[in-house]
Each structure stands twice: as structure tokens, then as C-alpha cells.
XYZ file of C-alpha atoms in Angstrom:
689
model
C 97.158 54.730 218.385
C 96.481 56.169 221.956
C 94.392 59.541 222.894
C 93.917 61.145 225.863
C 90.540 60.428 227.147
C 89.062 63.685 226.704
C 89.715 63.704 222.670
C 88.402 60.022 222.467
C 85.412 60.577 224.748
C 84.678 64.117 222.674
C 84.536 62.170 219.381
C 83.036 59.213 220.399
C 79.328 58.746 218.679
C 77.369 56.908 221.063
C 75.112 54.271 219.305
C 79.570 52.882 219.018
C 78.993 52.016 222.785
C 79.598 50.154 224.036
C 83.980 50.190 224.037
C 86.322 48.764 225.478
C 89.465 51.039 226.408
C 93.733 50.071 227.402
C 95.075 52.231 230.082
C 98.528 53.204 227.927
C 99.266 56.194 230.709
C 97.932 56.204 234.405
C 97.294 57.946 236.890
C 97.848 58.160 240.222
C 97.080 59.519 243.765
C 99.378 59.208 246.843
C 97.760 57.012 250.156
C 94.747 55.170 249.490
C 92.628 58.221 247.499
C 90.642 55.191 244.529
C 88.029 57.711 244.219
C 87.361 61.963 244.382
C 83.529 62.848 244.589
C 81.904 59.864 243.281
C 85.082 60.083 240.686
C 87.649 57.566 239.858
C 90.468 59.303 239.876
C 93.133 56.420 239.526
C 93.428 54.730 237.198
C 96.610 51.838 236.368
C 98.701 51.464 233.526
C 97.416 48.303 231.419
C 94.406 48.765 232.897
C 90.770 47.198 230.814
C 87.684 48.729 231.354
C 84.610 48.671 229.308
C 82.460 52.205 228.417
C 78.564 51.786 228.780
C 77.826 55.057 228.870
C 78.872 59.530 228.855
C 77.319 62.495 229.436
C 77.738 66.228 230.673
C 78.670 66.671 233.755
C 80.137 70.552 233.896
C 80.848 73.095 231.208
C 84.723 75.077 231.251
C 83.771 78.283 229.871
C 86.013 80.463 227.479
C 85.136 84.314 228.708
C 84.987 87.201 225.814
C 83.709 90.635 227.050
C 82.904 92.155 223.787
C 81.905 89.538 220.684
C 82.315 86.235 219.359
C 85.374 87.421 216.927
C 87.206 88.526 219.700
C 90.176 86.975 221.244
C 88.862 84.797 224.605
C 90.377 85.119 227.353
C 89.382 83.994 231.058
C 88.324 79.948 231.588
C 85.572 79.233 234.790
C 84.156 76.453 235.274
C 80.312 76.684 235.184
C 77.815 73.286 236.500
C 75.071 72.969 234.803
C 72.367 74.425 237.362
C 74.451 77.797 236.470
C 71.633 80.602 236.068
C 71.152 82.282 233.336
C 69.753 82.330 230.375
C 71.531 81.883 226.611
C 71.619 82.846 223.029
C 73.189 80.567 220.427
C 75.661 81.807 218.298
C 75.564 79.806 215.241
C 78.011 77.944 214.233
C 79.864 79.205 210.776
C 82.032 76.018 210.046
C 79.405 74.418 207.780
C 78.838 69.924 208.038
C 79.274 68.031 204.348
C 77.441 65.497 204.939
C 73.699 64.538 206.407
C 75.182 61.819 207.997
C 77.465 64.231 209.706
C 75.100 66.448 211.212
C 73.742 63.241 212.801
C 76.138 62.379 214.569
C 76.749 65.394 216.211
C 74.253 67.557 216.674
C 71.189 66.154 218.934
C 67.662 65.611 217.284
C 65.298 64.019 218.956
C 61.337 64.455 219.599
C 61.356 67.506 222.395
C 61.399 71.549 220.757
C 65.078 71.521 221.895
C 65.790 68.250 219.404
C 65.056 70.543 215.675
C 67.842 71.975 214.862
C 67.319 74.174 211.959
C 70.032 74.084 209.052
C 70.251 76.042 205.272
C 71.615 74.787 202.158
C 74.064 77.583 200.073
C 73.059 75.692 196.965
C 70.098 74.604 195.614
C 68.375 70.791 196.607
C 67.014 68.659 194.340
C 64.152 66.350 195.119
C 61.523 64.033 193.473
C 59.064 66.153 194.530
C 60.283 69.257 195.319
C 62.765 71.794 195.100
C 64.602 73.006 198.219
C 65.700 76.114 197.724
C 69.037 77.715 198.958
C 69.463 80.237 202.419
C 65.485 78.079 202.670
C 65.477 77.119 206.446
C 65.533 73.167 206.580
C 64.481 72.127 210.523
C 65.446 68.664 211.376
C 62.786 66.753 212.831
C 63.849 62.632 213.142
C 65.298 60.218 211.758
C 64.254 56.825 210.940
C 64.431 54.347 207.919
C 62.611 54.744 204.955
C 62.375 51.913 202.369
C 65.195 50.321 203.914
C 67.828 53.763 203.730
C 68.531 56.029 207.083
C 67.007 59.269 206.617
C 66.228 61.857 208.468
C 62.495 63.720 208.279
C 62.981 67.457 207.483
C 60.180 70.488 207.152
C 60.113 73.757 205.567
C 57.709 76.421 205.491
C 56.752 78.109 202.540
C 53.767 81.115 203.217
C 52.022 79.536 206.186
C 52.202 75.864 205.230
C 54.539 73.275 206.172
C 56.146 70.998 203.779
C 57.142 67.383 204.679
C 59.933 65.683 203.156
C 63.250 63.120 203.594
C 66.812 63.728 202.970
C 69.305 60.369 202.646
C 72.393 60.391 205.370
C 73.921 60.249 202.110
C 73.120 63.770 200.500
C 76.240 65.782 200.570
C 77.070 69.409 200.547
C 77.372 72.111 203.010
C 75.187 72.384 205.736
C 74.847 75.837 208.248
C 73.201 76.182 211.093
C 70.163 78.795 211.334
C 70.117 81.842 213.598
C 68.321 80.506 216.778
C 66.167 83.456 218.744
C 65.573 81.052 221.297
C 66.902 81.313 224.401
C 68.126 78.703 226.728
C 69.017 77.788 230.451
C 72.607 75.861 230.185
C 71.639 72.769 231.048
C 69.176 72.794 227.692
C 72.336 73.403 225.990
C 74.065 70.430 227.799
C 72.029 67.952 226.187
C 70.855 69.591 223.677
C 72.721 71.918 221.520
C 76.581 71.146 221.504
C 77.972 69.601 218.577
C 80.035 66.236 219.479
C 83.451 67.295 218.011
C 82.553 70.853 218.307
C 82.108 73.892 221.006
C 79.676 76.039 221.727
C 79.375 79.358 221.336
C 76.188 81.365 223.785
C 75.521 84.246 224.306
C 74.055 86.028 227.773
C 70.690 87.157 227.793
C 69.322 87.504 231.023
C 70.723 86.707 234.596
C 68.670 85.483 236.928
C 69.633 86.484 239.741
C 71.953 89.038 241.713
C 75.452 89.607 240.550
C 78.035 88.793 243.762
C 81.350 88.033 244.446
C 81.067 84.288 244.018
C 80.069 84.612 240.390
C 82.666 83.342 238.238
C 81.512 85.680 235.713
C 82.744 89.673 235.467
C 80.144 92.076 236.687
C 77.465 93.168 234.215
C 78.986 90.863 231.407
C 77.162 90.788 228.603
C 79.564 88.972 226.072
C 80.281 85.914 224.578
C 81.220 81.835 225.772
C 83.114 79.425 224.187
C 81.698 76.422 226.443
C 83.384 72.988 226.040
C 82.028 69.954 227.750
C 83.334 67.627 230.554
C 82.281 64.593 230.771
C 80.898 61.781 233.226
C 81.950 58.465 231.963
C 80.244 55.172 233.536
C 82.201 52.244 233.125
C 82.508 48.192 234.231
C 86.117 47.333 235.423
C 87.046 44.222 235.417
C 86.933 42.427 238.925
C 84.815 45.111 240.515
C 80.776 44.501 240.138
C 79.701 48.505 240.478
C 79.464 50.797 237.788
C 82.656 53.724 238.223
C 82.288 57.196 237.628
C 84.979 59.431 235.969
C 85.689 62.962 234.175
C 87.255 62.687 230.989
C 89.123 65.080 231.593
C 91.320 62.699 233.879
C 94.714 63.049 232.801
C 95.494 59.197 230.866
C 95.645 58.136 227.668
C 93.815 55.201 226.567
C 93.168 53.226 223.432
C 90.778 51.355 221.896
C 90.887 47.853 221.890
C 87.169 46.496 221.411
C 88.284 44.389 218.658
C 90.804 42.978 219.736
C 89.127 42.140 223.183
C 86.162 39.023 224.062
C 83.750 41.861 225.778
C 81.889 39.201 227.046
C 84.585 38.276 229.794
C 83.376 42.427 231.813
C 79.931 42.029 233.620
C 76.802 42.915 231.573
C 74.972 45.609 233.265
C 71.892 46.104 232.346
C 69.498 49.413 232.359
C 65.896 48.824 233.317
C 64.919 49.770 229.756
C 67.470 46.786 228.802
C 65.521 44.112 230.903
C 62.253 45.759 230.038
C 62.681 44.431 226.444
C 63.352 41.375 226.931
C 61.244 38.770 225.677
C 58.199 37.892 228.516
C 58.843 33.942 228.094
C 62.684 35.537 229.886
C 60.814 36.400 233.030
C 61.390 36.117 236.149
C 64.711 36.349 236.521
C 67.308 36.787 239.321
C 70.048 40.062 238.999
C 72.497 41.976 241.532
C 71.831 45.414 241.368
C 75.074 47.488 240.331
C 73.781 50.678 240.788
C 71.061 51.706 242.507
C 68.667 54.550 242.749
C 68.269 57.422 244.787
C 65.769 58.075 247.574
C 64.314 57.488 251.400
C 60.884 56.096 249.839
C 59.931 52.392 249.922
C 61.291 50.879 247.916
C 64.436 52.340 246.418
C 65.462 52.474 250.400
C 66.147 48.702 250.004
C 67.937 48.848 245.767
C 71.498 49.278 246.804
C 74.611 48.565 245.249
C 75.162 44.453 245.663
C 71.088 43.675 246.522
C 69.837 40.174 244.633
C 66.410 40.822 243.460
C 64.018 38.887 241.437
C 62.188 40.457 238.960
C 58.999 38.561 237.948
C 57.277 40.211 235.198
C 57.504 43.636 232.439
C 53.698 45.383 231.766
C 51.994 48.489 231.536
C 49.811 49.941 234.094
C 47.886 53.374 234.506
C 48.597 55.897 235.707
C 47.122 59.205 236.676
C 48.835 62.567 236.318
C 48.284 64.362 238.642
C 48.932 68.339 239.811
C 49.146 70.541 242.697
C 46.826 73.420 242.479
C 48.511 76.546 243.607
C 49.423 79.635 242.207
C 52.967 80.583 243.274
C 55.762 77.633 242.616
C 56.857 74.540 242.019
C 53.823 72.420 241.861
C 54.215 69.259 243.088
C 53.853 66.160 240.621
C 52.121 62.861 241.540
C 51.423 59.987 239.523
C 48.643 58.074 241.608
C 47.532 54.213 240.806
C 44.197 52.899 239.792
C 44.730 51.412 243.386
C 44.513 53.721 245.807
C 42.298 53.905 248.371
C 41.953 56.871 249.754
C 39.342 59.435 248.672
C 38.418 62.523 247.738
C 35.889 65.282 247.082
C 35.588 67.999 244.144
C 37.172 71.798 244.577
C 36.347 74.044 241.932
C 37.615 74.752 238.771
C 38.607 77.478 237.074
C 37.879 78.726 233.436
C 39.416 81.306 231.594
C 37.477 82.157 228.846
C 33.703 80.964 226.983
C 35.941 77.803 224.969
C 37.038 76.806 228.348
C 33.941 76.324 229.882
C 31.985 74.523 226.475
C 35.226 72.238 227.285
C 34.405 71.257 230.451
C 30.337 71.162 229.554
C 29.066 67.722 230.594
C 25.689 66.405 229.653
C 25.401 64.461 233.345
C 25.457 67.227 235.302
C 24.661 70.921 234.945
C 27.986 73.259 234.739
C 27.252 76.221 237.286
C 29.412 79.177 237.918
C 30.558 82.875 238.729
C 32.226 85.478 236.544
C 35.225 86.593 238.098
C 35.903 89.091 235.912
C 33.883 91.643 233.864
C 33.285 91.759 229.806
C 31.683 94.099 227.604
C 30.095 92.873 224.906
C 30.895 94.577 221.206
C 27.934 93.350 219.945
C 24.331 94.445 221.097
C 23.024 90.796 220.321
C 25.575 89.372 222.418
C 25.151 89.736 226.399
C 28.287 91.885 228.986
C 29.349 90.087 232.206
C 29.711 91.189 235.312
C 31.717 90.198 238.148
C 29.414 87.759 240.391
C 26.726 86.867 236.845
C 25.966 83.664 237.578
C 25.303 81.094 235.103
C 24.049 77.604 234.434
C 25.964 76.440 230.765
C 24.604 75.105 228.382
C 25.625 74.760 224.543
C 27.338 75.908 221.953
C 25.277 77.534 218.881
C 25.889 80.099 216.012
C 24.482 83.919 216.071
C 24.198 86.503 213.694
C 24.957 89.377 215.439
C 26.148 92.383 213.339
C 29.894 93.220 212.035
C 30.896 96.419 210.056
C 27.243 96.958 209.060
C 27.447 93.422 207.742
C 25.556 90.816 209.434
C 27.324 87.438 210.156
C 27.767 84.000 211.998
C 29.496 83.454 214.851
C 29.797 80.533 217.788
C 28.498 81.275 220.715
C 27.908 79.589 224.775
C 24.320 79.904 224.859
C 23.818 80.092 229.084
C 20.956 80.930 231.472
C 22.090 83.866 233.841
C 20.615 83.110 237.787
C 18.517 85.741 238.658
C 16.385 86.333 242.641
C 13.489 84.877 240.912
C 14.106 83.474 237.677
C 16.230 82.976 235.007
C 17.160 84.056 231.756
C 18.509 82.719 228.602
C 22.303 84.567 227.240
C 24.251 84.199 224.964
C 28.333 84.614 225.251
C 30.434 84.897 221.861
C 33.186 82.432 222.185
C 35.996 83.773 221.706
C 34.783 86.055 224.822
C 38.115 86.907 227.409
C 36.531 85.864 230.751
C 36.913 84.401 234.116
C 34.579 81.478 235.783
C 34.585 79.402 239.144
C 32.824 76.506 238.869
C 30.368 76.313 241.508
C 29.820 73.045 243.215
C 26.755 71.604 243.984
C 28.145 67.607 243.943
C 29.703 67.088 247.851
C 29.917 62.925 247.092
C 33.481 61.719 247.971
C 35.222 59.167 244.963
C 37.106 56.692 244.620
C 40.129 57.183 241.946
C 38.342 55.261 239.407
C 35.303 56.307 239.761
C 36.669 59.781 238.794
C 38.006 58.580 236.076
C 34.649 56.612 234.747
C 32.455 59.428 235.167
C 33.907 63.345 234.928
C 35.994 65.001 231.408
C 39.095 64.892 232.696
C 40.778 67.921 234.232
C 39.662 67.680 237.246
C 40.508 69.547 240.428
C 39.577 67.375 243.513
C 40.828 67.118 247.413
C 42.161 64.207 249.454
C 39.004 63.638 252.058
C 40.206 59.770 253.428
C 43.736 59.397 253.217
C 45.233 55.412 252.348
C 45.239 53.815 255.038
C 47.103 50.692 253.283
C 50.455 52.758 253.054
C 52.594 53.987 256.158
C 52.660 57.569 254.335
C 50.030 59.345 252.096
C 52.080 62.173 249.973
C 48.748 62.979 248.479
C 47.278 63.471 251.585
C 47.965 66.786 252.795
C 48.254 68.576 249.948
C 45.198 71.114 249.912
C 44.217 70.542 246.130
C 44.993 68.937 243.217
C 44.412 69.119 239.995
C 43.877 65.656 237.791
C 44.735 66.117 234.132
C 45.176 62.756 232.452
C 45.608 59.066 232.865
C 48.556 57.430 231.093
C 49.953 53.656 229.822
C 53.469 53.042 231.608
C 55.891 50.976 231.970
C 56.818 49.125 234.976
C 58.637 45.583 235.886
C 57.351 44.133 238.791
C 60.500 43.307 241.512
C 60.964 41.623 245.503
C 64.286 40.903 247.915
C 65.445 37.555 247.185
C 65.814 37.391 250.736
C 63.087 38.359 251.846
C 59.831 37.665 249.282
C 56.930 38.832 251.680
C 56.166 41.628 248.979
C 56.571 42.508 245.735
C 56.603 46.390 244.192
C 55.955 48.016 241.193
C 59.300 50.002 239.879
C 58.969 52.136 236.361
C 61.629 52.186 234.284
C 62.063 54.990 232.196
C 61.850 57.108 236.009
C 64.754 55.086 237.831
C 68.166 55.477 237.030
C 69.414 51.622 238.115
C 71.237 49.252 236.603
C 71.587 45.575 237.640
C 73.579 42.586 235.746
C 71.941 38.957 234.980
C 72.284 35.707 237.880
C 72.366 32.068 236.134
C 69.754 30.925 239.162
C 66.218 30.573 238.932
C 63.904 31.727 240.418
C 62.399 29.727 243.745
C 59.031 31.148 244.213
C 57.380 31.920 240.198
C 54.264 33.938 241.678
C 54.896 36.907 242.752
C 53.984 37.868 246.946
C 51.149 40.730 247.709
C 52.469 43.694 245.127
C 52.373 47.173 246.677
C 51.978 50.394 244.924
C 52.931 53.447 245.517
C 52.169 57.052 244.771
C 55.262 58.263 242.907
C 56.185 61.694 243.272
C 58.440 62.929 239.574
C 60.392 66.003 239.146
C 59.354 69.241 236.763
C 61.943 67.001 234.073
C 59.459 63.812 234.197
C 56.618 65.734 234.327
C 56.737 67.384 230.870
C 58.518 64.060 229.942
C 55.379 61.847 230.423
C 53.078 64.199 228.861
C 55.540 64.690 225.762
C 55.471 60.801 225.437
C 51.794 60.955 226.152
C 50.501 63.606 224.527
C 51.901 62.487 221.097
C 48.892 59.831 220.190
C 46.603 62.580 221.429
C 45.315 65.524 218.800
C 45.219 68.652 219.793
C 41.427 70.581 220.841
C 40.447 72.886 217.990
C 41.267 76.252 218.234
C 39.172 79.259 219.945
C 37.475 81.770 218.217
C 39.630 84.595 217.183
C 38.523 87.613 218.674
C 37.638 90.529 216.148
C 41.005 93.047 216.566
C 38.450 96.268 215.443
C 35.950 95.421 218.232
C 38.426 95.291 221.440
C 35.786 94.465 224.273
C 36.828 97.922 226.886
C 38.969 96.216 229.683
C 37.780 96.066 233.220
C 39.494 94.637 236.047
C 42.238 94.185 233.268
C 45.512 92.900 234.341
C 48.845 95.158 233.599
C 51.363 93.356 231.564
C 54.793 93.751 231.360
C 56.593 95.264 228.168
C 59.092 92.783 226.334
C 61.374 94.716 226.791
C 60.937 95.049 230.477
C 60.746 91.514 231.130
C 64.485 90.767 229.762
C 66.293 93.390 231.504
C 64.614 92.091 234.529
C 63.726 88.977 234.649
C 63.204 88.726 238.501
C 61.466 92.120 239.255
C 59.403 91.071 236.516
C 58.334 88.038 239.010
C 58.185 90.389 242.225
C 56.176 92.783 239.983
C 53.417 91.033 237.678
C 53.086 88.600 241.687
C 52.052 92.118 243.206
C 49.557 93.299 240.311
C 48.135 90.346 239.569
C 47.259 90.165 243.355
C 45.654 93.885 243.741
C 44.009 93.485 240.867
C 42.613 90.410 241.749
C 41.693 91.388 245.172
C 40.050 94.375 243.097
C 37.702 92.098 240.776
C 36.858 89.459 244.024
C 35.561 93.731 245.908
C 33.361 93.681 243.628
C 31.909 90.566 243.248
C 31.709 90.944 246.865
C 29.645 94.088 246.114
C 27.808 93.167 243.610
C 26.564 89.755 244.871
C 26.125 91.452 247.973
C 23.749 93.843 246.888
C 22.383 91.305 243.862
C 21.964 87.698 245.545
C 18.735 86.703 247.113
C 18.773 83.916 249.757
C 16.605 81.315 249.423
C 15.027 77.200 249.458
C 12.463 76.174 246.725
C 12.478 73.095 248.301
C 9.608 71.901 245.917
C 11.433 73.046 242.580
C 11.097 70.367 240.494
C 13.975 71.767 237.699
C 16.733 70.899 239.441
C 18.464 73.802 238.670
C 21.296 75.621 240.503
C 20.343 78.258 242.718
C 22.160 81.345 243.798
C 25.703 81.167 245.556
C 25.262 81.555 249.706
C 27.149 85.167 250.023
C 30.071 82.887 252.166
C 31.600 81.340 249.786
C 32.025 84.415 247.613
C 33.399 85.846 251.159
C 35.341 82.702 251.113
C 36.861 83.458 247.481
C 37.713 87.171 248.531
C 40.068 85.798 252.046
C 41.476 83.142 249.496
C 42.389 85.996 246.851
C 43.563 88.439 249.888
C 45.402 85.691 251.819
C 46.766 84.698 248.769
C 48.309 88.068 247.925
C 49.925 88.289 252.239
C 51.114 85.042 251.299
C 52.983 86.083 248.557
C 53.977 89.296 249.512
C 56.506 87.023 252.793
C 57.141 84.691 250.249
C 58.777 87.474 247.855
C 60.460 88.745 251.523
C 61.450 85.642 252.533
C 63.403 84.192 249.365
C 66.322 85.575 247.233
C 66.120 83.911 243.826
C 70.022 82.873 243.208
C 69.272 79.853 241.321
C 67.548 79.112 238.325
C 63.952 79.205 238.091
C 61.814 77.370 235.810
C 58.820 79.506 235.766
C 61.186 82.578 235.358
C 61.913 81.144 232.601
C 58.546 79.444 231.231
C 57.464 83.546 232.299
C 59.816 84.700 229.493
C 59.648 82.395 227.211
C 55.686 82.579 226.904
C 55.874 87.182 226.965
C 58.003 85.846 223.699
C 55.327 83.556 222.411
C 52.330 85.755 223.180
C 53.243 88.893 221.355
C 54.723 86.612 218.196
C 51.550 85.175 217.899
C 49.640 88.641 218.696
C 52.063 89.847 215.906
C 50.801 87.724 213.457
C 47.077 88.073 214.542
C 47.301 91.388 213.968
C 48.899 91.318 210.427
C 46.701 88.517 209.063
C 43.600 90.825 210.025
C 45.456 93.987 209.082
C 45.328 91.931 205.343
C 41.567 91.112 206.453
């Protein structure tokens, strides 16, 4: 039975790919135009195409001025990067089985891929009964004892209970209300079910309204979103992958069951190639869809290029991020073969607990306080700006708490005075600020840092890698090595001039090939070139997500007594949640101003304190190996750096106009939500005690 392409794609289950379609009613443009804006626009009646994939390209939004129950009127086209934050309105139409949910709703490992549903009736399981109206979180889909099922969870009395529901489970399942906020791109990727539209409510605008904005001025109503998909297909007599928008006015018929699908070229993604057995390598392939980019080897991987794929393997990279206070940060994956050298840079620690985590047996951690702390216990030390400490170890100590003695975790340190050292105890919950003092001037190879120090670790490039034309990390003023990761790579070279081979990442390169039935002349690959790979913000979080699945989180820091809150000194003013939500742009700018002014005040205090207290001395006969005081020039450097940073941020504020979605604003707003929720829960739990 024939249907429109749009209707077919909207109902197509990605797990059913590939599908062979025959064009029943074609579309033509006058002249010789076959492609517009990278998408195919002419399809002949009777033509046969093979659908190999599809993804949302844009959204058609119907505008409703009041609420979701009102009549929708005008329609506008919204790109996925359209600025704004949106709340998802729960779908009032129930799902009739778990199988329907898994077929239509995105379930995945990220926080976006954990949809929540409830049943109006009790669900009785072998060892648990799910009560009617209880929120069920869907975490993943997998095979359990030979049967496909969904791993689910419910929370009762702050305790999580896990269980599985088979796909055959029937009943009515309604979407739960979602109190999170999302960008349009996040909604398109995770929150639009197949065969259904999605109603959203605008929560925040991230730019000022202007005439080019398709939404009405001061709009606070609802939008009903209909996705337009970009379809990836293979045509009978072409060697490239064509892209077709799903709203193209053609009718199609699914003829997969009656057609020889092997008569088409078989495009393989790099993931498909990587899944082949090691015995099948090396192989010759022709590129059907190449990556974009001017950096080698990406600029060599164009459509029609023939390459040799020698082998697949896992390789280690160090995930590094640029050290900077403003946005956006750059992120890099640095191979262990990197030939440049690094020097250490000071680390910053927001709490005493972070000092304990960073403490090392190989060298003593020397820090200077950048924020004051007034201890609520006489047994513990009160910190002033400019105090310097050598971190010793974590231990316990008795303190007087509400008239009773209580044992708490503390950090033992030695305070560096002008001519002596004083043993002090800092509470582990202390919210302060510390900057590391670096005495090590040695230059390190990347492998040496990974062996000798615990990550995260701050560095800067002191000697660039001379084996590459452009060392992208050499110009970065500071890098934080966050963690070592293991990633999947293919080793390739050109068939025409195999003088060097390249490592290409399997999961971050959008590239398709088809295999050629030709023997490889050179089995041994030529000299391998590795490169520093700069990755996007989205790729950065994907890399960290997959890597951290096997890691256990560090223990939580001790809680601060609520009844004995320390007196705030040089505290950064915090915006209220309502203020943030009403004006996210101002939140970003105002907070920056206040942070700068307070940081300047803190460092000024630090400078005065150190100038009054520090004594310049050199003790060449000191055999204890303990660090002496930081010189005033270091403190001045910190002061100038902080003030210079504030001036730069003020200039940036005047220079830029944030018209598009700023990921840092989004994360700031989310962080305020999360921090406020955590503080409220913590206050309630302390009150119950």
C-alpha cells in the first residue's frame, strides 16, 4: 500500500532498517536541478531507493498563545539550534504496552534517555508490587533470560528499587510530568516519540526578541512540534549517499520483502567496519560519504577516494580541557605518542575535601588560601586569606557540638609561618578556596605525567610537538588533564600513495564506505601518524559518559552542620532562582560582574595579608624539605591575573550579543535548579534529625 514519504518515515522503526522503497508518485523540478541545499529534490516515478537511516533535521511548530488545550494556529519552521529552553508537556494519550513504549520512545544511557511513566492500576511482580500512580523510570532495554525486557526503577523512602518489565506487559501507561528544561535539540533527539507530536511550553528565552524571530513577541504559550526528518538513502546507480527531506511531496511503497536488497551498494559506517572480525583485515574500501574538516587526514577523505583499512584496535588518549573561566572551553584527545613537553600549572581547590583527594605520597601539597573561613569549633582552625599550608593527612578529631562531644573528619595540615610551622586541623566540610604553589620546574612527557601523578592535573605546553605541522594544544595557555580514556580506532592509508597511515576514530567520524573485492598489495602499514584531536562539547560529554560507566564515583564530602554555619567572608552573592529564570542573559553577565568584584576583593585582601605577614628568607641548610613562604610577587601575579580577567570579561560583555543558545547559560540554570533542590532536601533531613 502506497503512503506519503512523510507518513512512512514517521512510523518507521529504526530497528527495521534498511528498507527498499519504490517511488509511486514522483516529483520534478524544471531544468537540471536535482539537489537543493544538499538534499535530493527530484525522484522519478518507479525509481527504487534503499533507506539506510534517518534523523530529525528541523521542526515545524504550531503556535498556541495560551495553553496546550487551546486551538493551535500559525505554523513556523524552527531549526534545532533555535535559542530557548522548553518544558515538555506530558502526553495525555496512554501507551498500551511496554513494547509500544520501547518502539516509540527513546531509551538510552544518558539522563535524557530515562523516560518516566505511571500506571493507573497496580502492577504485581514476583517480589514487588508497583502501586497505581507510582513513577516508573525506564533505564535500558536488554535481553533477560532470553526475553526482551526493560530495566526499570522506582524510588520509595529515598531507596531505589530495581525490577524488569517484559515487553509483553500490557496495560495503560501514561507519561509523568517532567520538571526539567531542555533545548530544542535535546527535545528532538530524545523527547519526540515516533508517530506522535510533542507539545512544549517555552520556559526561557536566551536572547532578546527581534523581527527575525518567528515566535510572537513576549510569547509564553505552547508549541506543538512536528519533526521533519532527513533520510539517508542509496540509489540504484549512484555510489554516494543521498539525503532526502521527509516532507518531499512523493508517495512510496515498501517493497523490501520482494526485492533483492543485495543489488544495492552496501554502505558501511565506521562502526560497522569495526565490528568485522580481525581476520577480515586488511581491506580496501571506497568512501561514499566523507567527513568535513581541513585537518589531516580528514581533508583527504573525500567521496570516491579509495583507502586501505589495515586493522582495528583500542588506543589510549588523555582527555584534556582548556583552563579558562569564560566560555566556551576547548577539549582535546591527546595520544600517548605526543612528542611535546609540559610544565605544571597550579591547581585550584574549592574545599578541604578536594585537598585530601589531591594529596600524594610522592610530594607534599603546598597551598595558599584565597578565601577566608571562620571555624564554628574552637578545636579547629579559622583560615584567613593568604594563609599557607602543607597538607598532611585525613584523620578524626573530637569537637564540641551542641553541648556534646562529636567525632568528625578533619584534614591535618601545617601552617607555614614566618619562621616556623604550626600544626592545624581543618574541617573536611570546609568551603574555602586554595591555590597550589608549584615548586617543580621540570618538563614532563605526557607518559611521565600519567605514571607519576594523579589526574586531574594542570599543565601548559613548554615544548611543542615538532613532528606535526600544527600543534593545536601548543597555543593553549593552560590545560587540565582530566582522565585517560580507551577509544576505538581504525588504521588507514590511501591506496594511491600509501606513504603514511593514520588513526581515525570510529565513534566520532561521520563517514561511510563500501568494500571493494580487491586484494591488499601492502599488508604491513606504513609509518603511523597520530594527531591531537579537538572534540566538540557534545563529543566531550559523550566520551566522559562512556568512560565513567565503569568508574565508581568518589565518596561524598562530609556535610556541614546547618546550625553552625560559618560566617561568610568575601562570599559571592548568589542570584535567586526566579531571577535566573526570568533573565538568563542577565544572570550570566551579572554573576560575572559580581564574581569579578569579589574575586578582586579576595585577592586584594590576600595581597595585603601576605605583604604584612610574609618574610623573605632562604634557608639553604633546611634539610626537612619543607616549602618556604610564597613570595609577594606570586601574590601580585594572582592579583593582576584576577583583575585582568575581570577587565577581559567586561570587554567581552560589551563586545558580544548572545543570540544563540549558550550551553554555559543552560548549565548555569540547571545547576541553580539542582543546587537549590539539594540544599532544600539537605535542610529538611537535618531538621528531622
